[in-house]
Short mmCIF file of C-alpha atoms in Angstrom, two decimals:
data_model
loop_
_atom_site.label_atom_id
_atom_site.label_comp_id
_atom_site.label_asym_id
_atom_site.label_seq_id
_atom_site.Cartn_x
_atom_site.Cartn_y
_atom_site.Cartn_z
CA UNK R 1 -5.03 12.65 22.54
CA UNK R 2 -5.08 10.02 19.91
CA UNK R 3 -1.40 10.50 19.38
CA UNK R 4 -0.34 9.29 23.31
CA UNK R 5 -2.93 5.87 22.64
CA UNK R 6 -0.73 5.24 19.66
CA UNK R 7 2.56 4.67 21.75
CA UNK R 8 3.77 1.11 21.81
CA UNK R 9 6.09 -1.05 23.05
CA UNK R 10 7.99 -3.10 20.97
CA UNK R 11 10.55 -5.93 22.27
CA UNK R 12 14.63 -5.59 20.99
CA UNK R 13 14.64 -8.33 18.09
CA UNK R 14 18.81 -9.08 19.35
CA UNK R 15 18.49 -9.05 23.24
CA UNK R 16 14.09 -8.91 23.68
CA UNK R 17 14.18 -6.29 26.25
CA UNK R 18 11.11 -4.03 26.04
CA UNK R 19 11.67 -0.12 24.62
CA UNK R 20 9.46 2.52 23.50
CA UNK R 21 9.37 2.07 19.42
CA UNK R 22 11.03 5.95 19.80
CA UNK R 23 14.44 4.40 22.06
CA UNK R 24 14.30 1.08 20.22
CA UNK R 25 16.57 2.68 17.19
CA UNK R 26 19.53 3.69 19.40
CA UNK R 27 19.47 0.60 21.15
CA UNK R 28 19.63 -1.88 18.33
CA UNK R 29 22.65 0.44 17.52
CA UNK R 30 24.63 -0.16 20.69
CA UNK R 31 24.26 -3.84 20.07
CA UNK R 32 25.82 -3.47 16.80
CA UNK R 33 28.34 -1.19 17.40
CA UNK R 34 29.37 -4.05 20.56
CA UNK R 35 29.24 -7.14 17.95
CA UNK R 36 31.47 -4.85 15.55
CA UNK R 37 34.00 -4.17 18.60
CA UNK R 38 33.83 -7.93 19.18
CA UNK R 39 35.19 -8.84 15.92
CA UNK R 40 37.57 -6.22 15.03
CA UNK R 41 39.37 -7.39 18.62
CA UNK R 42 39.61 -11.34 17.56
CA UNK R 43 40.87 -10.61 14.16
CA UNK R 44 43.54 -8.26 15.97
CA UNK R 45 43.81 -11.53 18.02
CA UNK R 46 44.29 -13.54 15.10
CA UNK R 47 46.65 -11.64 13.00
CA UNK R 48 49.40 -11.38 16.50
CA UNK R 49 49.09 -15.25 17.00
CA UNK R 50 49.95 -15.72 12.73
CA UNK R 51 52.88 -13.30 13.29
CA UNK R 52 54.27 -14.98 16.52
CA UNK R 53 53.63 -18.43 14.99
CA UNK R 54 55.38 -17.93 11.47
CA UNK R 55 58.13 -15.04 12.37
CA UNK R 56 60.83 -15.50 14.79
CA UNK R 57 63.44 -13.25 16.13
CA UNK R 58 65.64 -13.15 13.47
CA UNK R 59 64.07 -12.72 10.43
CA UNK R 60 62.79 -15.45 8.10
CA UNK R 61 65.60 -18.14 9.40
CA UNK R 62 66.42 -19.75 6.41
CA UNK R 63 65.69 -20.90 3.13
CA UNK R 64 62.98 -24.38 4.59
CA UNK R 65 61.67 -21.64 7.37
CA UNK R 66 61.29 -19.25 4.44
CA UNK R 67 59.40 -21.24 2.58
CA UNK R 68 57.20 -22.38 5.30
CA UNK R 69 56.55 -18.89 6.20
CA UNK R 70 55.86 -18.05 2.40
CA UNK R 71 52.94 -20.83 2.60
CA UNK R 72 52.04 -19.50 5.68
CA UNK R 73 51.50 -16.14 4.30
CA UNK R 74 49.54 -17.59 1.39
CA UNK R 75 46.97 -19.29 3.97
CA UNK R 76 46.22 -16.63 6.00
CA UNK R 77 45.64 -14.17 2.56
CA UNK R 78 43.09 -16.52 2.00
CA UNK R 79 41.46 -16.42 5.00
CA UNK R 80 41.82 -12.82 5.67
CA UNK R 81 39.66 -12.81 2.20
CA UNK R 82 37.17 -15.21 3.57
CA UNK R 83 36.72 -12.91 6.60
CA UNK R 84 36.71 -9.80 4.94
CA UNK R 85 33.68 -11.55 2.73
CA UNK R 86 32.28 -12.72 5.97
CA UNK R 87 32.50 -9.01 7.46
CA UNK R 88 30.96 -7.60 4.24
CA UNK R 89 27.98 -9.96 4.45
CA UNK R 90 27.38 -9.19 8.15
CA UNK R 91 27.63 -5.05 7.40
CA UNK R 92 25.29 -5.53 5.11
CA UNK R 93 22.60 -7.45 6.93
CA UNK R 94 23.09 -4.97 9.56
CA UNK R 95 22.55 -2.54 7.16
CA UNK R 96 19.39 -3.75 6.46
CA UNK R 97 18.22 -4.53 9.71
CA UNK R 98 18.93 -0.12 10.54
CA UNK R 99 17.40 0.49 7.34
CA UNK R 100 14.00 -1.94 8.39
CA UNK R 101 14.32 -0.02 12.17
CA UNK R 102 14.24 3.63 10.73
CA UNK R 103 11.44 2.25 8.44
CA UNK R 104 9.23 1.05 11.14
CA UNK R 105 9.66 3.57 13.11
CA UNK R 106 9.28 6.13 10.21
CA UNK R 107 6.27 4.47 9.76
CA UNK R 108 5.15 4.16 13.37
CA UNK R 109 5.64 8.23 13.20
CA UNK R 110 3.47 8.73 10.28
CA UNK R 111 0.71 6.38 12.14
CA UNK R 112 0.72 8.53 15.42
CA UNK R 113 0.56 11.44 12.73
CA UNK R 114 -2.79 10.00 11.07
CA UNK R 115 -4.31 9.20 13.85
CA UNK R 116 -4.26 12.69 15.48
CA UNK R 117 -5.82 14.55 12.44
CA UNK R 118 -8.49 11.00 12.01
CA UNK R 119 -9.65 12.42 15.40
CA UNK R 120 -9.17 16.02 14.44
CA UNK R 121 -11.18 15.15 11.25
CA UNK R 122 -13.54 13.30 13.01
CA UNK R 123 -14.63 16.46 15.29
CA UNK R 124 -14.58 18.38 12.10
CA UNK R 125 -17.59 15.97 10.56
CA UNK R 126 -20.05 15.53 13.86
CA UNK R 127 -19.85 19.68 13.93
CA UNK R 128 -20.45 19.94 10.12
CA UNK R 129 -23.59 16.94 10.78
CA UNK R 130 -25.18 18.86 14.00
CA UNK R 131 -25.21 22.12 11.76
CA UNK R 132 -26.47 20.52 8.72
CA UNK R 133 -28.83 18.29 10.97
CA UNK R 134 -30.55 22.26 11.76
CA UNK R 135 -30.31 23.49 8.80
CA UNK R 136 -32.20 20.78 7.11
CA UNK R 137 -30.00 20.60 4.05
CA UNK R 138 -28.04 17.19 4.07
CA UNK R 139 -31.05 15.45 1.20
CA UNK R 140 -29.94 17.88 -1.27
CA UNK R 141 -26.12 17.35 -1.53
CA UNK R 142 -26.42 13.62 -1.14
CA UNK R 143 -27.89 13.15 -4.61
CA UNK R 144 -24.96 15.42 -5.71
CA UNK R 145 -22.34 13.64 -4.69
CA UNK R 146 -22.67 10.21 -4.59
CA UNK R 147 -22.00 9.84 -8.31
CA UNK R 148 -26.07 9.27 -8.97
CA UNK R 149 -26.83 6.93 -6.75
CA UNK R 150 -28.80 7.62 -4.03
CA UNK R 151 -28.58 6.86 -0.35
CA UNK R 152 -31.07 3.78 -0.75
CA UNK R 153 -28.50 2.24 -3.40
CA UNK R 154 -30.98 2.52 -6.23
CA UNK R 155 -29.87 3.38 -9.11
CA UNK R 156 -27.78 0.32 -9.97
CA UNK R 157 -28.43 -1.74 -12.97
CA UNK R 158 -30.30 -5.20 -12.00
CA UNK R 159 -28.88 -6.76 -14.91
CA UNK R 160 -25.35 -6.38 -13.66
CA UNK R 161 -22.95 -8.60 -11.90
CA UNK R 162 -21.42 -7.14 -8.43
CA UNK R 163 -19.61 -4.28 -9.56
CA UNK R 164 -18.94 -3.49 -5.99
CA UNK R 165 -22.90 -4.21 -5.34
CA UNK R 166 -23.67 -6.42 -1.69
CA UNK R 167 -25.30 -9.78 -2.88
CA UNK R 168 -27.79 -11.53 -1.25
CA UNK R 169 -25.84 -13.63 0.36
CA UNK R 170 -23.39 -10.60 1.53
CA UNK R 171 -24.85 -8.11 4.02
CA UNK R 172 -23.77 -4.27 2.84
CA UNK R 173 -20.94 -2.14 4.81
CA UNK R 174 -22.48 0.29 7.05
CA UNK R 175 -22.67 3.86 5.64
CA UNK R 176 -19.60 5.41 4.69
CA UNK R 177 -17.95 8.34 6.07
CA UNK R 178 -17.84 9.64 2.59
CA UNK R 179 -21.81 9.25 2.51
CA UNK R 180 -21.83 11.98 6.07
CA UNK R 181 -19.59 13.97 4.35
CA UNK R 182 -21.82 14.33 1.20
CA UNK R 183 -24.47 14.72 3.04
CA UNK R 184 -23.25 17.85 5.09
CA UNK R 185 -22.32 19.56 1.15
CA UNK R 186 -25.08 21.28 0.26
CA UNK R 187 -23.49 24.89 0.78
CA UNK R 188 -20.43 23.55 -1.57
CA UNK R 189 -23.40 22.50 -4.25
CA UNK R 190 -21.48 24.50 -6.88
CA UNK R 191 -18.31 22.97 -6.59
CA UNK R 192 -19.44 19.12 -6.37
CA UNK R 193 -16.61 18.85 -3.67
CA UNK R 194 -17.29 17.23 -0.60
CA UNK R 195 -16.07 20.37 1.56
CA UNK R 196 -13.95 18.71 4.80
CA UNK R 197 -11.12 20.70 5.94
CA UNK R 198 -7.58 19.14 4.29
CA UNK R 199 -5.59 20.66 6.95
CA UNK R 200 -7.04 17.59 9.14
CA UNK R 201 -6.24 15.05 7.07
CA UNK R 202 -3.21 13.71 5.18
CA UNK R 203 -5.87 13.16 1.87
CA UNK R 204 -4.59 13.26 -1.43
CA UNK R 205 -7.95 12.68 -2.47
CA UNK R 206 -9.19 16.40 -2.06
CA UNK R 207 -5.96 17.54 -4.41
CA UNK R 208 -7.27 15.26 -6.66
CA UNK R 209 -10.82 16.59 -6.83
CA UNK R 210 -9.27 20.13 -6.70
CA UNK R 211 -7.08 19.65 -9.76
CA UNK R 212 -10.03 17.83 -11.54
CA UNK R 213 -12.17 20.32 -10.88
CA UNK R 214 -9.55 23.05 -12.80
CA UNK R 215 -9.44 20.52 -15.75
CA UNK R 216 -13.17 20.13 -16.14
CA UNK R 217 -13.79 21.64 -19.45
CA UNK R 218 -15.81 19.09 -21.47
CA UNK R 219 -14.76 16.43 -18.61
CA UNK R 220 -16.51 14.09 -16.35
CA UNK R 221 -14.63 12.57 -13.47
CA UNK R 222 -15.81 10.09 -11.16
CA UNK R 223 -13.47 9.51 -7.86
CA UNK R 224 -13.88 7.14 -5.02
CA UNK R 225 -14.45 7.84 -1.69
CA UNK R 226 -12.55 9.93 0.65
CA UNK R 227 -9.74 9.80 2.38
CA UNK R 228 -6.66 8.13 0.86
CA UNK R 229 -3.78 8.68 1.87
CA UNK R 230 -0.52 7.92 -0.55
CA UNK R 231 2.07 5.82 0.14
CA UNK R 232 5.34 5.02 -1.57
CA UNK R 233 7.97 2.91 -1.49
CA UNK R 234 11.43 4.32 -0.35
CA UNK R 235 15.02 2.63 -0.53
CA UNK R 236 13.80 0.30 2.15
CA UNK R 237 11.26 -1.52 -0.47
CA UNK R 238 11.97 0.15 -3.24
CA UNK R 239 11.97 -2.60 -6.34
CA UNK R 240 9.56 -5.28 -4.05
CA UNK R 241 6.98 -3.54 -1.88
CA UNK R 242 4.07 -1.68 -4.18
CA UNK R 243 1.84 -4.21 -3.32
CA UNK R 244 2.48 -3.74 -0.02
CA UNK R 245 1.83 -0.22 -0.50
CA UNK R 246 -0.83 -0.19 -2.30
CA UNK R 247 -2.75 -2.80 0.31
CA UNK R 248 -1.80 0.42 2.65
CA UNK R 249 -3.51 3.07 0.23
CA UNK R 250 -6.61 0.76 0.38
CA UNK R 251 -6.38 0.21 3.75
CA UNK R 252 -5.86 4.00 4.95
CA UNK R 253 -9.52 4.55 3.41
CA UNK R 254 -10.64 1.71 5.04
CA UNK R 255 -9.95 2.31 9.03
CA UNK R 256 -11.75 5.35 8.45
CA UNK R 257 -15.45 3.87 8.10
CA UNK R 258 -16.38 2.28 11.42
CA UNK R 259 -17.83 -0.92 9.63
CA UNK R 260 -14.30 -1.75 8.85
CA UNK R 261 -12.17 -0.18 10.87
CA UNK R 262 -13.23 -2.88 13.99
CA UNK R 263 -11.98 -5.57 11.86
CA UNK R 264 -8.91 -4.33 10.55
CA UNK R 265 -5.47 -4.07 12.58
CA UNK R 266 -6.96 -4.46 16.39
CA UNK R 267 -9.48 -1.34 15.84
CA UNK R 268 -6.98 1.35 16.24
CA UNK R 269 -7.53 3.41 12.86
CA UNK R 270 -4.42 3.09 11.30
CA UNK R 271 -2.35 1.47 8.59
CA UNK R 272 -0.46 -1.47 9.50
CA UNK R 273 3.39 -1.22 8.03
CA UNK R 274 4.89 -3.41 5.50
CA UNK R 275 6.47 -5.79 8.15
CA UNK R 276 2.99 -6.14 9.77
CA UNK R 277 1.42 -6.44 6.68
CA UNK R 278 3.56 -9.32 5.84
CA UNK R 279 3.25 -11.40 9.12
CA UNK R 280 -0.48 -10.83 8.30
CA UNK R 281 -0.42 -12.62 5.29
CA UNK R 282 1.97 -15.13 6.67
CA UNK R 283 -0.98 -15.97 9.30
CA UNK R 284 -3.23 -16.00 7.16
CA UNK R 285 -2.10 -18.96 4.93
CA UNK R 286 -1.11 -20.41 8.43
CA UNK R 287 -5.36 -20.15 8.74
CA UNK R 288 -5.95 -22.00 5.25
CA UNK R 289 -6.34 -18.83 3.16
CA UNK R 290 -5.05 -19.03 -0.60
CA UNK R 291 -3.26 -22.18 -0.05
CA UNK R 292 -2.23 -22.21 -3.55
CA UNK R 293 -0.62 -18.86 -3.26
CA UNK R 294 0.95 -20.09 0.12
CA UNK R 295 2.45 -22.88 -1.86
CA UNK R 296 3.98 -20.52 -4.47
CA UNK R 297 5.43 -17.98 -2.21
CA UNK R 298 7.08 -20.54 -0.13
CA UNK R 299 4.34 -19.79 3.05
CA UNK R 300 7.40 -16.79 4.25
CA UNK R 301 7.63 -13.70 3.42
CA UNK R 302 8.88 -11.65 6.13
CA UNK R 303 13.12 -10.71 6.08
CA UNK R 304 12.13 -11.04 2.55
CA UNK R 305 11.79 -9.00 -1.11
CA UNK R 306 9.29 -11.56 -2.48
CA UNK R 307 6.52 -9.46 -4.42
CA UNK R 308 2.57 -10.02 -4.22
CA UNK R 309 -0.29 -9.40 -6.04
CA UNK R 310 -3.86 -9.29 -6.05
CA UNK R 311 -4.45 -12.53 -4.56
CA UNK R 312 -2.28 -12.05 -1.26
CA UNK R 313 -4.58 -8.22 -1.15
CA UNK R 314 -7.86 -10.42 -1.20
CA UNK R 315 -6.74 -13.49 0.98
CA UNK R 316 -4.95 -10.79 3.65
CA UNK R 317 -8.78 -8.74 3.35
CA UNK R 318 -10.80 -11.78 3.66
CA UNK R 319 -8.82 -13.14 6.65
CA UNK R 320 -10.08 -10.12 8.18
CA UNK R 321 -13.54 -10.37 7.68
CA UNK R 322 -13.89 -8.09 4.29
CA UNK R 323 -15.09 -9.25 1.10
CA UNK R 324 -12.56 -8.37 -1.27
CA UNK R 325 -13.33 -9.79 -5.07
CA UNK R 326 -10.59 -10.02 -8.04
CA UNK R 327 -11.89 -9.54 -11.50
CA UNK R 328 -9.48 -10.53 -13.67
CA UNK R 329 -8.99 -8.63 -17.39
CA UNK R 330 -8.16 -9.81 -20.56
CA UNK R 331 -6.58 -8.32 -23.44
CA UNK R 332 -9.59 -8.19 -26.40
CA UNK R 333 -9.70 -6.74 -30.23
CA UNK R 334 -7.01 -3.80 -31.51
CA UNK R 335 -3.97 -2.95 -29.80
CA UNK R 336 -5.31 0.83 -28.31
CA UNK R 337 -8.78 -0.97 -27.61
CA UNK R 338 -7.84 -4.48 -26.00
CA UNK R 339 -8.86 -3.33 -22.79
CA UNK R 340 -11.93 -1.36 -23.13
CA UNK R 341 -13.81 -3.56 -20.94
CA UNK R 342 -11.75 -2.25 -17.81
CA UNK R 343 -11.81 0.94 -18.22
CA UNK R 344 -15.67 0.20 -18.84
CA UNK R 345 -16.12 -1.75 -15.76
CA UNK R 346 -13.97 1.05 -13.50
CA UNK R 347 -16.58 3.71 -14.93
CA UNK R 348 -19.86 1.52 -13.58
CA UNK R 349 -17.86 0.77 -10.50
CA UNK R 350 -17.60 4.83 -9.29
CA UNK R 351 -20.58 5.85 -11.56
CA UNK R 352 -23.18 3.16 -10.58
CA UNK R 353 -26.06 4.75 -12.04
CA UNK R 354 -24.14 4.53 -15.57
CA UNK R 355 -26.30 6.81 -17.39
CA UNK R 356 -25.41 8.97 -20.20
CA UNK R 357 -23.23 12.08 -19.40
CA UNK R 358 -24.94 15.16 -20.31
CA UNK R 359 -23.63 18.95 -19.88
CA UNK R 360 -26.22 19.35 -16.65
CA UNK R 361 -24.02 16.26 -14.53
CA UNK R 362 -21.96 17.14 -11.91
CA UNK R 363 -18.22 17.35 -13.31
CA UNK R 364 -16.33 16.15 -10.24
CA UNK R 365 -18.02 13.39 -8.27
CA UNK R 366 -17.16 11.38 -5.70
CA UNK R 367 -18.46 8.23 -4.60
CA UNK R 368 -19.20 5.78 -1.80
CA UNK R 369 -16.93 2.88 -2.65
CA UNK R 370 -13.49 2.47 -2.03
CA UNK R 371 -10.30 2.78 -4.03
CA UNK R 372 -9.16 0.16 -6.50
CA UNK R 373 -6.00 -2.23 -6.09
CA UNK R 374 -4.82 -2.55 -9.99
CA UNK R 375 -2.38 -5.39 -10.89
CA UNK R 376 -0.76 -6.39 -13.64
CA UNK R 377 2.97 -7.92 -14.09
CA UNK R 378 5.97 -6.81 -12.63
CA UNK R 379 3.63 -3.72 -11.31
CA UNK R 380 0.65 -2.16 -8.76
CA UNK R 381 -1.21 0.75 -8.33
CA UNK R 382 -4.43 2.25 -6.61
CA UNK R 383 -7.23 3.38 -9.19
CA UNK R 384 -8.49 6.25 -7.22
CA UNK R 385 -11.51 7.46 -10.42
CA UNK R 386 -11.77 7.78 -14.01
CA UNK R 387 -12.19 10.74 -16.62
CA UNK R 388 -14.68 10.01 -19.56
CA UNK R 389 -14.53 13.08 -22.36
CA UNK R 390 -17.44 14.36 -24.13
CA UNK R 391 -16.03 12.16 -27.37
CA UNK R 392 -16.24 9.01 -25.11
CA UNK R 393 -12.21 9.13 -24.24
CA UNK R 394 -11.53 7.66 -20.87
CA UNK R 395 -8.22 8.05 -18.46
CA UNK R 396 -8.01 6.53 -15.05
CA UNK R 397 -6.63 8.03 -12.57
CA UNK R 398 -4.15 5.99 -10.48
CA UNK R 399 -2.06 6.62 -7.39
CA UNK R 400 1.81 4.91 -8.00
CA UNK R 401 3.45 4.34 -5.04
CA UNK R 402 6.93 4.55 -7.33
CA UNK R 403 6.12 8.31 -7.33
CA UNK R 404 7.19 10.22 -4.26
CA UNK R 405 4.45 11.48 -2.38
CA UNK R 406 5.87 15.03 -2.17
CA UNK R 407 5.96 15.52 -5.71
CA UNK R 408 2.78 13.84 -6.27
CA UNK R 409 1.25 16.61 -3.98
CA UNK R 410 3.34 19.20 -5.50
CA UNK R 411 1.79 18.55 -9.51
CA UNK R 412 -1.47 18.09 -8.08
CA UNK R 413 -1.17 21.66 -6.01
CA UNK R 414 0.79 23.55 -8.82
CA UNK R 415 0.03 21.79 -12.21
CA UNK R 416 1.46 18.73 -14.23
CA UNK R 417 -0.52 15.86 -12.13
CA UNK R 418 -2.00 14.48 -15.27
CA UNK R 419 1.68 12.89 -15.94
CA UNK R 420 1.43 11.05 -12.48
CA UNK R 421 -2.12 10.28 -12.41
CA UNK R 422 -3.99 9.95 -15.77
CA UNK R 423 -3.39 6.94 -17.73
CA UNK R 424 -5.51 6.12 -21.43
CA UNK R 425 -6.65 3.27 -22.46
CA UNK R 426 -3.57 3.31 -25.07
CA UNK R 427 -1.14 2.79 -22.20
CA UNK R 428 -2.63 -0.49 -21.00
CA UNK R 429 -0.68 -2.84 -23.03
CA UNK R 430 -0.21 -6.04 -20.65
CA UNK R 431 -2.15 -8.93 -21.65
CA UNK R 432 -3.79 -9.31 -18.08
CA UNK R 433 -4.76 -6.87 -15.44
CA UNK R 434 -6.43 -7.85 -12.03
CA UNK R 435 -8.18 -5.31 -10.08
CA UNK R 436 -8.95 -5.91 -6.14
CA UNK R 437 -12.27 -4.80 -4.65
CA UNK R 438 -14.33 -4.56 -1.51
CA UNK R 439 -17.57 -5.46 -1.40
CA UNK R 440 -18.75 -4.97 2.30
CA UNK R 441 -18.08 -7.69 5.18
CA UNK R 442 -17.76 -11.05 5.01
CA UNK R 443 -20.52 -13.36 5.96
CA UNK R 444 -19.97 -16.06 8.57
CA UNK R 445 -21.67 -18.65 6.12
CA UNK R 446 -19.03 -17.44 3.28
CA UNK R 447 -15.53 -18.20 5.32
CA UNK R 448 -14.88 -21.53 3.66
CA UNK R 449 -15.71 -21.09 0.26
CA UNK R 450 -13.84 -17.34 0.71
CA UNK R 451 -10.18 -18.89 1.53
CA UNK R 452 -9.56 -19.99 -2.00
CA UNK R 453 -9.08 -17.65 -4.32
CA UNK R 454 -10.94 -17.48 -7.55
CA UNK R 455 -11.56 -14.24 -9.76
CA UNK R 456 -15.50 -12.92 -8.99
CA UNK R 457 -15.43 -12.00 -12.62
CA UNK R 458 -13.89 -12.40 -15.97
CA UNK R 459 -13.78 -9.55 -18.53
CA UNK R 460 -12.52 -9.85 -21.94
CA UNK R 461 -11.23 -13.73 -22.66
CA UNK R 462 -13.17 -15.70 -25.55
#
């Protein structure tokens, strides 16, 4: 099963010896519970030497041996104080290193987890294809859900720059799972939801369509393609990691199409962690990607908080062999309307046929590209589709890894997910935004040019 091919071995960071990631926990332990025995037995040590040094038999001895003891006294206060600082400092980077064990292997749980229903889901498509495939109805639904594009990528405006579009010069992904799972809709044509079991997947993506789908009165959504799986940041990261956890929502949709699945993580379908995440970016600027934002984190980032952005998302992608593009977004015109021209470009990105809405469109749509990563300062999120309103009102819908994931799934099952998810155009107040997104593989003749960083496209500035 894909759960046993998932097992690793990982090496004790205080002794190297090698342990199941499952054992590794309990042993780091033990060696901290034999340094702490260590040290509580030489301070006893220390404290019977001051009192056989500075003490004698019969009491204090005098007035001089008094006083001498009284100094005495005085000195080791002070350095009872510098080793009670000294012990603080040590609990707490011990502390931290139990806190970054339970999160890896927390982590390594939730990967084992994933990769048993990927299979499951997996199994769950090729039957839905081989009935479809004699059935004859998979042309139908794949105009319905592809958010008006069809399968040859028509559609798209020729006057338009990228958008998520291959170039020339950059060959296309290969077909998307969420393109088989259109395809294999037609008996959900009603609905306009892609109909894959949720049971096999951890997807927050078919809530999302769900609770769009109840909400649709005089509503258009547009979504990206399945699956996505939410992550958020707990008290291991919390304050630091959302990039890091949002370069995991991205990447969770990711290792599900085959096209990019071989290039990401050594093939094996899942998610790296934040630790490996951040040794990936560290070899990557050790490989001449983003030098400039190598130079401004210091080139280190792991046993650190240090925050990153959109640029350490594309330079990590690109190092892998994906073409991930920044657009860059600049405040423009009235306070409620400076940044029109995102929520503009976001709507052509998951709608590229951009034609005019009319009551006979499919309400809930989902398309073939890939989740957003949205930046701006101090803050990240995943864009995960937009709602556009019959009076031309638009909301996008975002995934915060600040929210926990249980109550995220909790509004979106029982009611109140707008709060979480929908954000208008009036509550995008920064000056700057930066959004992150893929654009197929990487060709060879690109890698050069590709490992500095420059924004793909600018939207907004005079």
């Amino acid at each position: 099963m894909a759960s046993d091919d998932c097992l690793v071995m990982e090496a004790c960071p205080l002794c190297g010896r090698l342990l199941d990631t499952a054992d590794l926990q309990v042993h780091v332990n033990a060696h901290l519970d034999e340094q702490q025995a260590e040290e509580d037995a030489r301070l006893a040590s220390c404290l019977q030497r001051s009192e056989t040094d500075w003490i004698t038999d019969d009491g204090l001895g005098g007035s001089e041996q008094g006083s001498d003891v009284a100094s005495a006294i005085d000195f080791d206060s002070d350095t009872a104080l510098a080793w009670r600082m000294q012990q603080e400092a040590e609990q707490e980077d011990r502390l931290v290193q139990q806190e970054l064990m339970q999160q890896m292997t927390e982590d390594r749980r939730v990967q084992q987890d994933m990769a048993q229903r990927q299979q499951l889901e997996r199994d769950h498509m090729l039957a839905l294809a081989m009935q479809n495939e004699s059935s004859g109805s998979s042309a139908a639904a794949g105009s319905l859900h592809s958010g008006g594009r069809s399968d040859s990528g028509q559609g798209t405006p020729s006057g338009r720059r990228g958008f998520g579009t291959p170039s020339q010069s950059t060959p296309a992904p290969a077909p998307s799972p969420a393109s088989a799972r259109s395809s294999s809709s037609a008996a959900a044509a009603s609905s306009s939801i892609s109909p894959f079991d949720i049971r096999t997947v951890p997807d927050c993506m078919h809530l999302v369509a769900t609770a769009c789908a109840a909400a649709s009165k005089d509503r258009h959504y547009r979504l990206c393609a399945r699956p996505v799986v939410h992550y958020c940041s707990n008290k291991f990261d919390r304050g630091w990691g959302c990039g890091y956890r949002n370069i995991q929502m991205l990447l969770s949709h990711l290792v599900s199409d085959p096209a990019y699945r071989a290039l990401l993580h050594r093939g094996v379908g899942l998610a790296p962690t934040v630790v490996d995440l951040q040794a990936a970016i560290e070899k990557a600027w050790a490989q001449g990607w983003d030098r400039l934002g190598c130079n401004q984190l210091g080139g280190r980032l792991q046993q650190t908080r240090k925050w990153i952005g959109a640029c350490e998302c594309a330079a990590l992608l690109r190092s892998q062999g994906i073409d991930a593009r920044v657009v860059d977004f600049y405040a423009k015109g009235q306070q409620n309307e400076a940044h029109l021209g995102l929520v503009e470009w976001v709507w052509r990105h998951f709608n590229p046929s951009d034609s005019a809405l009319s009551a006979r469109d499919v309400v809930v749509a989902s398309s073939q590209r890939p989740p957003l990563y949205f930046q701006h300062q101090g803050h990240s999120r995943t864009i995960v589709g937009i709602e556009r309103r019959s009076n031309g009102e638009n909301f996008l819908l975002i995934l915060d890894p600040s929210v926990p994931t249980s109550d995220l799934r909790a509004a979106l099952q029982r009611g109140g997910w707008e709060r979480l998810v929908k954000r208008g155009l009036h509550t995008l107040r920064m000056k700057e935004y930066q959004i992150v997104f893929v654009n197929g593989v990487l060709a060879p003749e690109a890698v050069e040019a590709a490992k500095t960083i420059r924004p793909f496209e600018v939207v907004g500035r005079n």
